PDB file of C-alpha atoms in Angstrom:
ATOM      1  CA  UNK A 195     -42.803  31.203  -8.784  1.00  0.00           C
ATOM      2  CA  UNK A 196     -41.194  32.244  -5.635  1.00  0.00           C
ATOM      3  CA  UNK A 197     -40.276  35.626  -4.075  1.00  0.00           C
ATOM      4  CA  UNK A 198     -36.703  34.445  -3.049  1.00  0.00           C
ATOM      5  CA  UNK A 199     -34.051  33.771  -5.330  1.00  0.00           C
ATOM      6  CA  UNK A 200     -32.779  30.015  -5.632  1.00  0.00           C
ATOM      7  CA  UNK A 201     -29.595  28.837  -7.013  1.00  0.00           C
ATOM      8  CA  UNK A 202     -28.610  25.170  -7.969  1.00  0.00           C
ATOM      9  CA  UNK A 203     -25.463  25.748  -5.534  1.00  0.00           C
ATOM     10  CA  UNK A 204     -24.703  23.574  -2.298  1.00  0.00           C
ATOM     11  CA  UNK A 205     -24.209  27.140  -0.681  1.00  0.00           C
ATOM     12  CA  UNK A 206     -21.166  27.515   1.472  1.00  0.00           C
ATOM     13  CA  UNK A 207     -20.781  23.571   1.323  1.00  0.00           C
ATOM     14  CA  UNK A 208     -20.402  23.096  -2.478  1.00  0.00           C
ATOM     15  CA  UNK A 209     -18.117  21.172  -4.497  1.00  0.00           C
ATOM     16  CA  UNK A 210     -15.342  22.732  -4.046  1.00  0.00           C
ATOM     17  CA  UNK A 211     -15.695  23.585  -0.947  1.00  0.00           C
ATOM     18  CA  UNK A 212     -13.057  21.083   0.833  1.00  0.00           C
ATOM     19  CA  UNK A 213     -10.535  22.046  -1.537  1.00  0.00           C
ATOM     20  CA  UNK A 214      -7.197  23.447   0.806  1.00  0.00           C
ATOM     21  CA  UNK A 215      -6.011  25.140  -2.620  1.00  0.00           C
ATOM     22  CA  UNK A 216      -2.408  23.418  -2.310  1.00  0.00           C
ATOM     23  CA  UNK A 217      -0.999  22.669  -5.250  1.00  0.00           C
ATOM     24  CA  UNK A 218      -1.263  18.845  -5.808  1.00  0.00           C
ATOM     25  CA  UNK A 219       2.354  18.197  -7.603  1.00  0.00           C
ATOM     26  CA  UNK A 220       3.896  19.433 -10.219  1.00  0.00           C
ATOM     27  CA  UNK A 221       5.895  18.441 -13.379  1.00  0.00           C
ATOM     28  CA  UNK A 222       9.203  17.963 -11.712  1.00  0.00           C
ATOM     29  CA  UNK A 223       7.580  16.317  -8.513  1.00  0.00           C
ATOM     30  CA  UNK A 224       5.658  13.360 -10.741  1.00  0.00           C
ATOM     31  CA  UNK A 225       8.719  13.109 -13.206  1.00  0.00           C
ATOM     32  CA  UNK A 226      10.589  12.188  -9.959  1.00  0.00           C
ATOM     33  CA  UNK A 227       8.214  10.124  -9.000  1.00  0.00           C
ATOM     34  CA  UNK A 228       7.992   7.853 -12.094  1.00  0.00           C
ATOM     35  CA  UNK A 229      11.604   7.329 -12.298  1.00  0.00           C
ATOM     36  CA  UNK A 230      12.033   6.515  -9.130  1.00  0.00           C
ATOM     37  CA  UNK A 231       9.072   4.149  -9.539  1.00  0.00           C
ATOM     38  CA  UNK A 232      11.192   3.117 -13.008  1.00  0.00           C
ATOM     39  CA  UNK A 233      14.011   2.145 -10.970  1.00  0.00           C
ATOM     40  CA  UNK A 234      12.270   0.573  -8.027  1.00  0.00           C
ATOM     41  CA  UNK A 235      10.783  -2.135 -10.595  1.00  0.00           C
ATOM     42  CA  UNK A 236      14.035  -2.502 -12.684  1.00  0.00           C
ATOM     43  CA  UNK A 237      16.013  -3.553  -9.958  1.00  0.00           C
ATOM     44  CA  UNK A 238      13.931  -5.979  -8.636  1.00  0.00           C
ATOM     45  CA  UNK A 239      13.362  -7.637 -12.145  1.00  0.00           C
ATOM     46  CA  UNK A 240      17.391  -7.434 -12.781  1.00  0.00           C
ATOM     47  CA  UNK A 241      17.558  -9.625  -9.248  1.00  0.00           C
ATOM     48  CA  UNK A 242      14.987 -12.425 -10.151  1.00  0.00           C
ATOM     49  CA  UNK A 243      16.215 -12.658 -13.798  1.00  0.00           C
ATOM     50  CA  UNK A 244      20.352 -12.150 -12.655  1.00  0.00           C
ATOM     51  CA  UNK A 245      19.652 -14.681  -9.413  1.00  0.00           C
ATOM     52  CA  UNK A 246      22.201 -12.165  -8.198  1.00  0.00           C
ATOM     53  CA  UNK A 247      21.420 -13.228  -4.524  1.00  0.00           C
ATOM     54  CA  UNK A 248      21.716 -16.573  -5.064  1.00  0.00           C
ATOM     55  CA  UNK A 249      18.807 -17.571  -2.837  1.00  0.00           C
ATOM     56  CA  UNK A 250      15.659 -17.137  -4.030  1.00  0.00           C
ATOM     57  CA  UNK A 251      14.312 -16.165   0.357  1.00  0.00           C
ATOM     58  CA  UNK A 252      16.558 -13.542  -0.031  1.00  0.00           C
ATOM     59  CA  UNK A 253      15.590 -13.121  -3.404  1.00  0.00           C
ATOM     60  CA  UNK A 254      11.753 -12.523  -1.937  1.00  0.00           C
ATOM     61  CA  UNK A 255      12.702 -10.222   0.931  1.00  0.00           C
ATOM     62  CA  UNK A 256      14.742  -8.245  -1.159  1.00  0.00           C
ATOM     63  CA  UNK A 257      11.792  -7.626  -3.727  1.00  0.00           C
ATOM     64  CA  UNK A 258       9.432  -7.210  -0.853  1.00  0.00           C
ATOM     65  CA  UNK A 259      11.902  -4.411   0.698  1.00  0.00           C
ATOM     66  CA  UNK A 260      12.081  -2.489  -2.925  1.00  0.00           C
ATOM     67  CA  UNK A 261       8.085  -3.043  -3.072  1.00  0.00           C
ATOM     68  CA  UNK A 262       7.616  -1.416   0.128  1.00  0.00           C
ATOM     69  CA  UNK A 263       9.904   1.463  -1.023  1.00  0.00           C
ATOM     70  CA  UNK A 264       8.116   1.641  -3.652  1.00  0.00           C
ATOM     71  CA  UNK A 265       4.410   2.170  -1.590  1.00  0.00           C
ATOM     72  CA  UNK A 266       6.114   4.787  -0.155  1.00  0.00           C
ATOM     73  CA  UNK A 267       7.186   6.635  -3.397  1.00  0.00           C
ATOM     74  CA  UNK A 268       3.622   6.634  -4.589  1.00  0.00           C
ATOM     75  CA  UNK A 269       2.280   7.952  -1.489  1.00  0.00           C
ATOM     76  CA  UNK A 270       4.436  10.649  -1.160  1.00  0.00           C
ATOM     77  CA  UNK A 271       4.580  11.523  -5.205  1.00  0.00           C
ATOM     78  CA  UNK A 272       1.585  10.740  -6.872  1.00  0.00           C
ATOM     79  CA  UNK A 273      -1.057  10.818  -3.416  1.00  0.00           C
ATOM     80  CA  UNK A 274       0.589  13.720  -1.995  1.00  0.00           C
ATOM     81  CA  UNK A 275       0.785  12.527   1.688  1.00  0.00           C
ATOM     82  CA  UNK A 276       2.652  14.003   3.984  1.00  0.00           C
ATOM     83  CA  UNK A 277       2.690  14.865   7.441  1.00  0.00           C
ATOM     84  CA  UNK A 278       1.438  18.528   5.869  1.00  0.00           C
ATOM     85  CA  UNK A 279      -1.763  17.440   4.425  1.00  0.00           C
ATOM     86  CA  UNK A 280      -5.001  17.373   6.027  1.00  0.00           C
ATOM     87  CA  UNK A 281      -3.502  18.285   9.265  1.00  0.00           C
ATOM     88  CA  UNK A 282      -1.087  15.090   9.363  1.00  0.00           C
ATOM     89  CA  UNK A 283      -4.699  12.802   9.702  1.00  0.00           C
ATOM     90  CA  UNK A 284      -4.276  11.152   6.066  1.00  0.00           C
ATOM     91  CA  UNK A 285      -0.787   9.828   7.719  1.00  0.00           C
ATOM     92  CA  UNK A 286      -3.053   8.911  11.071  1.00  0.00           C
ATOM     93  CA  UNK A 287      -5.438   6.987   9.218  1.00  0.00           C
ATOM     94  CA  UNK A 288      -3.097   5.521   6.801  1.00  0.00           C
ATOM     95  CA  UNK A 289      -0.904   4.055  10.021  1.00  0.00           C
ATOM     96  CA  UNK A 290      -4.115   3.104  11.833  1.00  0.00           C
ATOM     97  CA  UNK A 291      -5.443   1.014   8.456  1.00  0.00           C
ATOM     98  CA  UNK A 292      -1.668  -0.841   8.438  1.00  0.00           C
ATOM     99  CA  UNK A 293      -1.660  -1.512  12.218  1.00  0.00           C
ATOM    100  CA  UNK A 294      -5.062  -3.373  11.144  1.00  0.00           C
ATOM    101  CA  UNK A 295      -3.568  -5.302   8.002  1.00  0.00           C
ATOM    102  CA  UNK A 296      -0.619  -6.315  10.093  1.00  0.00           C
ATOM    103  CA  UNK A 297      -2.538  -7.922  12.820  1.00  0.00           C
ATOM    104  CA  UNK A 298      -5.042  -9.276  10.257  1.00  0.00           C
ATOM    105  CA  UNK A 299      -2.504 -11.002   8.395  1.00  0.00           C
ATOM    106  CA  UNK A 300      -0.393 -11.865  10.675  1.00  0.00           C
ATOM    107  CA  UNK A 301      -3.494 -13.872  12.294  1.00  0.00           C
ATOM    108  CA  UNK A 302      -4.190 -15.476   9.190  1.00  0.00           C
ATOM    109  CA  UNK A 303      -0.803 -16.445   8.977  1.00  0.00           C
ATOM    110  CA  UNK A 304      -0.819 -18.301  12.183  1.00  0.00           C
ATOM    111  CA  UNK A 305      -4.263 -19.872  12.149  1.00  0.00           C
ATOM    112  CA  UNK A 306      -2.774 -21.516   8.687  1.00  0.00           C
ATOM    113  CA  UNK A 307       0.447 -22.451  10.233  1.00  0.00           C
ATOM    114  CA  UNK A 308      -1.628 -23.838  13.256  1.00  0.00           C
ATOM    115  CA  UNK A 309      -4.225 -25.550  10.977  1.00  0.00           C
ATOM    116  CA  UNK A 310      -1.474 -27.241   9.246  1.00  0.00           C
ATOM    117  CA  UNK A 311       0.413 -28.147  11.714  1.00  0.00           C
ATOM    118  CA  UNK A 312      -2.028 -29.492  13.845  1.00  0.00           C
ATOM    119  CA  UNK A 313      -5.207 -30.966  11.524  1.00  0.00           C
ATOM    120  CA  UNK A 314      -2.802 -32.562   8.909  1.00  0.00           C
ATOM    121  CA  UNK A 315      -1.628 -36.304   9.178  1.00  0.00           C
ATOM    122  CA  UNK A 316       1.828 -36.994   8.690  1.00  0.00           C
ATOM    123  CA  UNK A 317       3.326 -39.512   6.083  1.00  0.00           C
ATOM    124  CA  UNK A 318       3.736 -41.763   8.544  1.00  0.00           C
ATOM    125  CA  UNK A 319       0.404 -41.800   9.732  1.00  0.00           C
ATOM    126  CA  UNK A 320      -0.829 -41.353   6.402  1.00  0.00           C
ATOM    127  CA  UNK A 321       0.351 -44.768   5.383  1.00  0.00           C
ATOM    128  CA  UNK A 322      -1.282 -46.861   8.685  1.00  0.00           C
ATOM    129  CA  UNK A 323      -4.878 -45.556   6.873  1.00  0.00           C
ATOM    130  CA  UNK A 324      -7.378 -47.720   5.422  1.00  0.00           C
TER     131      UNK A 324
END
């Protein structure tokens, strides 16, 4: 067919070809991981089911604290992100997507709480309507 010999290959750019050849975790590292993980959702559902705080907005925050903990356990155990990998730009990124969700939810937050407070009757006007 041809005079020059043709491989299937991606050359020098293949598949594997991003690969940093770190090790991705090992046994020890995701057995950490999951009982941490374990223990990050037990204590939680010992809280709501206890009503150990008493309050059920403390109740929230506190749940919302160990679920936060908990992000960062899987990141660091089962994604593998550090400030090591990729140069420290997976952490960049990751900071850069949860500056965005922040202000994006924050926003939605106070257009509701805006909306609300400012396009809904009150009772008391409520009952002078036809």
């Amino acid at each position: 067919m041809s005079a020059h010999e043709t491989t299937a290959a991606h050359g020098p750019d293949g598949h594997g070809a991003h690969e940093s050849g770190e090790a991705h975790g090992s046994l020890g590292g995701y057995l950490t991981g999951f009982v941490l993980s374990v223990i990050l959702t037990a204590i939680p559902f010992w809280l709501v089911m206890s009503g150990a705080l008493g309050s059920a907005t403390v109740t929230a925050f506190a749940i919302m604290g160990f679920a936060m903990v908990q992000i960062v356990v899987h990141m660091i155990y089962f994604l593998h992100m550090s400030f090591r990998s990729e140069g420290g730009w997976s952490l960049l990124a990751l900071g850069f997507t949860l500056i965005l969700v922040v202000i994006t939810l924050s926003g939605s937050l106070w257009v509701m709480y805006h909306l609300n407070t400012n396009m809904m009757p009150s009772m008391h006007e409520m009952r002078r309507m036809p």
